[in-house]
Coordinates of C-alpha atoms and ligand atoms in Angstrom, one line a residue:
X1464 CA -9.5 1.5 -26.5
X1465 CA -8.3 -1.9 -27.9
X1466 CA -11.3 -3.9 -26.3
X1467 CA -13.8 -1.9 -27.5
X1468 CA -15.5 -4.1 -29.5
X1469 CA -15.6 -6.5 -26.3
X1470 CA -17.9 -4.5 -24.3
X1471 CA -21.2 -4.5 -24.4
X1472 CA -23.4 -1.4 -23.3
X1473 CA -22.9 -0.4 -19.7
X1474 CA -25.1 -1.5 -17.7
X1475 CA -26.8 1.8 -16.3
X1476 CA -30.1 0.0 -15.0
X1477 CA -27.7 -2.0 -13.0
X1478 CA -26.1 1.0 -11.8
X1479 CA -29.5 2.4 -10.7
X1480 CA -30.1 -0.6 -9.2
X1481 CA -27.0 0.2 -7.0
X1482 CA -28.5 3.5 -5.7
X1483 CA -25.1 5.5 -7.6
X1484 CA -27.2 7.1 -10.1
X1485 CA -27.9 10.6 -7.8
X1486 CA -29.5 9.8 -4.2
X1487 CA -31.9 11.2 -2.8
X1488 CA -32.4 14.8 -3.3
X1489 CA -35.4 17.1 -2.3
X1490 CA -37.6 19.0 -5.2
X1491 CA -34.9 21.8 -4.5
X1492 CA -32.3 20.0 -5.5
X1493 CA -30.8 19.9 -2.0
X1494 CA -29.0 16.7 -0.8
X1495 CA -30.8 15.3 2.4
X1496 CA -27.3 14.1 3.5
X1497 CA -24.2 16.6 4.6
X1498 CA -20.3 16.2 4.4
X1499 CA -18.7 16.8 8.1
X1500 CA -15.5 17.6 8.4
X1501 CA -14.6 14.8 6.6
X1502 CA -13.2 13.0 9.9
X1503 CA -15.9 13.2 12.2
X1504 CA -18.7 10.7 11.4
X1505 CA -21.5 11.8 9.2
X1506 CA -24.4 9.1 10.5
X1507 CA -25.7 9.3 7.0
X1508 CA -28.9 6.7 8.4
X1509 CA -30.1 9.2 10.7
X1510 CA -31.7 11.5 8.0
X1511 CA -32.9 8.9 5.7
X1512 CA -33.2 5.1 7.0
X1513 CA -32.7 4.3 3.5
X1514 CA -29.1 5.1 3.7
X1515 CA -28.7 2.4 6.6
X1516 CA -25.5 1.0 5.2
X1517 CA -23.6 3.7 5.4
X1518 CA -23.4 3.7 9.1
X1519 CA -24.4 -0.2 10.2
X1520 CA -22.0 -1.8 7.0
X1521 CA -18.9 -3.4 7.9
X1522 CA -17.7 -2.9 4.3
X1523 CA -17.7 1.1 4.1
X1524 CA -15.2 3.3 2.1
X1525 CA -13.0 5.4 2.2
X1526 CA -10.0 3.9 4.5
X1527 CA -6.7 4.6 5.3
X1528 CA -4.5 2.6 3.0
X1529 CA -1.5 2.6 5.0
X1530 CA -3.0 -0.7 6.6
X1531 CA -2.5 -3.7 4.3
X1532 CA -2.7 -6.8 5.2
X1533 CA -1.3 -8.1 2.6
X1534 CA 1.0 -7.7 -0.2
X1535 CA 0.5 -8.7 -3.9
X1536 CA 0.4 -6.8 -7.7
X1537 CA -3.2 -7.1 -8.7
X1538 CA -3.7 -8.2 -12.8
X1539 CA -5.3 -4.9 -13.9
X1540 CA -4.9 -3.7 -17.3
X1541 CA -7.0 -0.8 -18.4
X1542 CA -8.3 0.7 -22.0
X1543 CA -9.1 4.6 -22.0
X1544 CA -9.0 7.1 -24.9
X1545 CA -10.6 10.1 -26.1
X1546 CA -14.4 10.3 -25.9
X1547 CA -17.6 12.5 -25.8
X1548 CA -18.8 12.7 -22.6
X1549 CA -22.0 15.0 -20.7
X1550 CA -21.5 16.8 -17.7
X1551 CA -23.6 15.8 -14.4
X1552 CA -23.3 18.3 -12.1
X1553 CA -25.2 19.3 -9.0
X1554 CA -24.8 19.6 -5.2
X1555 CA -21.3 18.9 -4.3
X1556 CA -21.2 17.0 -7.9
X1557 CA -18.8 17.8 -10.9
X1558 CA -19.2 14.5 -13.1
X1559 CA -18.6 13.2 -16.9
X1560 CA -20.9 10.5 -18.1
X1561 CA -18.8 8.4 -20.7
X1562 CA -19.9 6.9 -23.4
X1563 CA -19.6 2.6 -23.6
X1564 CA -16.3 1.7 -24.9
X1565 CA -13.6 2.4 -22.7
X1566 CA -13.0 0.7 -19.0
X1567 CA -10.7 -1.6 -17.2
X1568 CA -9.8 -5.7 -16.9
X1569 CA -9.9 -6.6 -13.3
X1570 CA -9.0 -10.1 -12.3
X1571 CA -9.7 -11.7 -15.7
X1572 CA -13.5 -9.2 -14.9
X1573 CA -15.0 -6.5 -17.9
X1574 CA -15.9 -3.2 -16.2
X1575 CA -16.9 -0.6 -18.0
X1576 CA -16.6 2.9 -17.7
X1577 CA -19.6 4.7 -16.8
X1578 CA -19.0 8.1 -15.3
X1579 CA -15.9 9.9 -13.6
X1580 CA -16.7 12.3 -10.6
X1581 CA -14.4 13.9 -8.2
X1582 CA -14.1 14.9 -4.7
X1583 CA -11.8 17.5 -2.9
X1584 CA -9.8 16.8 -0.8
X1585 CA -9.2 12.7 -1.9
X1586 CA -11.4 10.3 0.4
X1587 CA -8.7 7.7 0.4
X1588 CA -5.8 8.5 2.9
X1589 CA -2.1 7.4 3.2
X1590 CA -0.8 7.6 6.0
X1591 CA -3.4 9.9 7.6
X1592 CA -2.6 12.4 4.0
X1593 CA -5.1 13.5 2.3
X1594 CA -4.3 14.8 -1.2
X1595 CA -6.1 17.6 -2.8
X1596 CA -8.5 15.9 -5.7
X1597 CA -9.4 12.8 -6.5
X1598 CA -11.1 11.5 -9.2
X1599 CA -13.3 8.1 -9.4
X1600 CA -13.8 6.6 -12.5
X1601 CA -17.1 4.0 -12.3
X1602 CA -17.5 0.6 -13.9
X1603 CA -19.6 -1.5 -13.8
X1604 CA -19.5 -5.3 -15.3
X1605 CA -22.5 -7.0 -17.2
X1606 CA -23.9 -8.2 -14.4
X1607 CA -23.7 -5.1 -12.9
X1608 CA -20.9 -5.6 -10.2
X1609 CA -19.3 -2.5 -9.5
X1610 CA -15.4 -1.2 -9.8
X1611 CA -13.8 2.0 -8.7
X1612 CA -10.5 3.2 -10.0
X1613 CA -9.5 6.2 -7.8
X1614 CA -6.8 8.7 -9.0
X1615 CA -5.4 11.5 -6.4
X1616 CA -3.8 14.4 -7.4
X1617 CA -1.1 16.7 -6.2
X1618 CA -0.3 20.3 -7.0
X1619 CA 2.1 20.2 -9.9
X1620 CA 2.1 20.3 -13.9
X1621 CA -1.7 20.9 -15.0
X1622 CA -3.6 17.8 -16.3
X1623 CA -5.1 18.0 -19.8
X1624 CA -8.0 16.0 -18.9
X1625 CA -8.7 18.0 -16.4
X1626 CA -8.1 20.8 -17.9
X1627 CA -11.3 19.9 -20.8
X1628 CA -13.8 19.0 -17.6
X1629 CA -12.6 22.7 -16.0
X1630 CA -13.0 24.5 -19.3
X1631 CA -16.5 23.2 -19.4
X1632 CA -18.1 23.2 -16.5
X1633 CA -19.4 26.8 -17.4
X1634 CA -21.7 24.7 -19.8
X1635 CA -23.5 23.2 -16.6
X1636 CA -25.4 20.1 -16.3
X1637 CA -25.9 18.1 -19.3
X1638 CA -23.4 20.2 -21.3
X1639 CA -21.4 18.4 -23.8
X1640 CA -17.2 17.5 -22.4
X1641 CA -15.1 15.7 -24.7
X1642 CA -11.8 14.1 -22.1
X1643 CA -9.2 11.5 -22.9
X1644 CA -9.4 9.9 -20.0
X1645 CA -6.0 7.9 -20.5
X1646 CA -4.8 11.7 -19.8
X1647 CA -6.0 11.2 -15.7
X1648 CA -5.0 7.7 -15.3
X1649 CA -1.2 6.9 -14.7
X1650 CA 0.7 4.5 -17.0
X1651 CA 1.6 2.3 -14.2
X1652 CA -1.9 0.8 -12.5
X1653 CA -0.2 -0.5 -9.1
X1654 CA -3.4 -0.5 -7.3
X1655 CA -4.0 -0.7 -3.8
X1656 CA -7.5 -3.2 -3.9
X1657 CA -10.2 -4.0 -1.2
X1658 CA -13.9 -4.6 -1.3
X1659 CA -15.6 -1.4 0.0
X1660 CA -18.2 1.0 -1.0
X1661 CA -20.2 3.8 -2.5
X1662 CA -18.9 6.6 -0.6
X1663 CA -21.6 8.7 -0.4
X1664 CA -25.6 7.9 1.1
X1665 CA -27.0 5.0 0.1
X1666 CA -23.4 3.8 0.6
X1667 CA -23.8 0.4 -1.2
X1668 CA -21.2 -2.2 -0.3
X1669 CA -19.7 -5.2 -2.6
X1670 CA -17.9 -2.7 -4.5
X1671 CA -14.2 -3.5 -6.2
X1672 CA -11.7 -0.8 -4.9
X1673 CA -8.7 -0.2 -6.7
X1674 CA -6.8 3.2 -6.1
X1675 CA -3.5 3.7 -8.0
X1676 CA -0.5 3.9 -6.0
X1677 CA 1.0 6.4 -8.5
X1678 CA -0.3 10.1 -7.6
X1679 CA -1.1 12.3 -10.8
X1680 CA -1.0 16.2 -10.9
X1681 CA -3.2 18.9 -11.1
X1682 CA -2.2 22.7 -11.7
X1683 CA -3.4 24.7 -8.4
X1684 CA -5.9 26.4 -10.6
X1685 CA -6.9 23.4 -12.0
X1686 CA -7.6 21.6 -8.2
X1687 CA -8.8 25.6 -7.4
X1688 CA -11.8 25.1 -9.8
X1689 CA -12.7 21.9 -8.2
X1690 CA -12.6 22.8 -5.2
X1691 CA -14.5 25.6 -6.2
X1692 CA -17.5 23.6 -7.8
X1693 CA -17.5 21.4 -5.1
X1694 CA -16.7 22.4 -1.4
X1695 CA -15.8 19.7 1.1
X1696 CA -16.9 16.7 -0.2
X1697 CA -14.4 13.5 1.2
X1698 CA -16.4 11.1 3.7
X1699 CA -14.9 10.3 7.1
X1700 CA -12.5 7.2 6.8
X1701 CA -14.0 4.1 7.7
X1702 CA -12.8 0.8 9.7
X1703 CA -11.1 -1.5 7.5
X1704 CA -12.8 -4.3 10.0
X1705 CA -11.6 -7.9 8.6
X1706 CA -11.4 -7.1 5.0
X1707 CA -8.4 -8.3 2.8
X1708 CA -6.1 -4.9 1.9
X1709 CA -3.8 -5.8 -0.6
X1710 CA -0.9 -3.2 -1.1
X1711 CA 1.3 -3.1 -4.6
X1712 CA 4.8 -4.5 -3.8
X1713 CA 6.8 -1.9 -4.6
Ligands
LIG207 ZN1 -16.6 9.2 -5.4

């Protein structure tokens, strides 16, 4: 975490602000929004107008990747270590809430961590493949721009970070995780990068994309007890439109 003393506290009113922090949810706790089958469109708006974006946005995520329009290595560098974290979970929701301190350097840009959450299968596609588990690590700057690093994983060699979020998600919602989260991120961040968007309802837009090119493993159990916690839970893919993809070069 070498630029720890750089960052200043995340900015969780400006995350608010952004609609991430849980959606709309009845007293029950129920979502008022549904995953499909992941490919056939969700039309978010039509149960709550608030959630407009998510159908009438040009700007939407997830996409297929396997579409770039262009070709470059984006200057990312990233900081992660071991912290203390608190579990969120809920409906179609297994999340860690990090403490300040860690995050990534996008395009000379601070964004610090805030919270990693998952979805099974990955939202991101290449070439129409869908991998198991994904996880999305959330920054936000001081200004309260938001960045996405997503990680997929394949079945393969178990994943100690994983491994600490699985072991204590019997603790439920608000239970204490401790994760090095340089454990989920690979040690090369070739990144595909776009301007997209919250992937689930109210779906806000001007978000910084960056998934890693390099895919990380999970141990089938380890992607069994995700899937477990959280069902279906990957958006439809949505039109890249006009925006700027830009592919790593190699
Ligand atoms: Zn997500």
């Amino acid at each position: 975490m070498k630029f720890k003393t750089a960052i200043a506290a995340a900015s969780l009113t400006a995350l608010s602000a952004a609609g991430i922090a849980t959606g709309a949810a009845a007293a029950d706790g129920q979502l008022d929004w549904k995953y499909t089958d992941g490919m056939t469109a969700e039309r978010w708006s039509n149960a709550n107008s608030d959630y407009a974006a998510c159908d009438a946005g040009a700007m939407q995520s997830p996409i297929e990747l396997d579409q770039a329009s262009a070709i470059g290595d984006v200057k990312l560098s990233a900081a992660y270590g071991n912290a203390a974290g608190k579990l969120a979970i809920g409906t179609h929701k297994v999340q860690v809430d990090t403490p300040t301190g860690q995050g990534m350097i996008s395009g000379d840009r601070l964004f610090n961590l805030l919270q990693v959450h998952f979805h099974t299968p990955s939202e991101h596609a290449v070439s129409g493949k869908r991998y198991p588990l994904t996880a999305h690590l959330v920054h936000a700057t001081s200004d309260g721009t938001l960045g996405v690093l997503g990680i997929m994983f394949e079945a393969g060699a178990a994943n100690p970070a994983l491994q600490n979020i699985v072991d204590a998600m019997p603790r439920g919602n608000g239970g204490d995780v401790t994760v090095d989260m340089s454990d989920m991120v690979p040690a090369d961040l070739s990144v595909h990068r776009y301007m997209g968007s919250l992937t689930t309802p109210p779906c806000s837009e001007n978000v910084n994309w960056h998934v890693a090119e390099t895919v990380m493993t999970a141990s089938p159990a380890q992607i069994a007890a995700f899937e477990g916690a959280l069902g279906m839970t990957a958006r439809s893919l949505q039109p890249l439109n006009n925006r700027l993809l830009v592919a790593p070069s190699k």
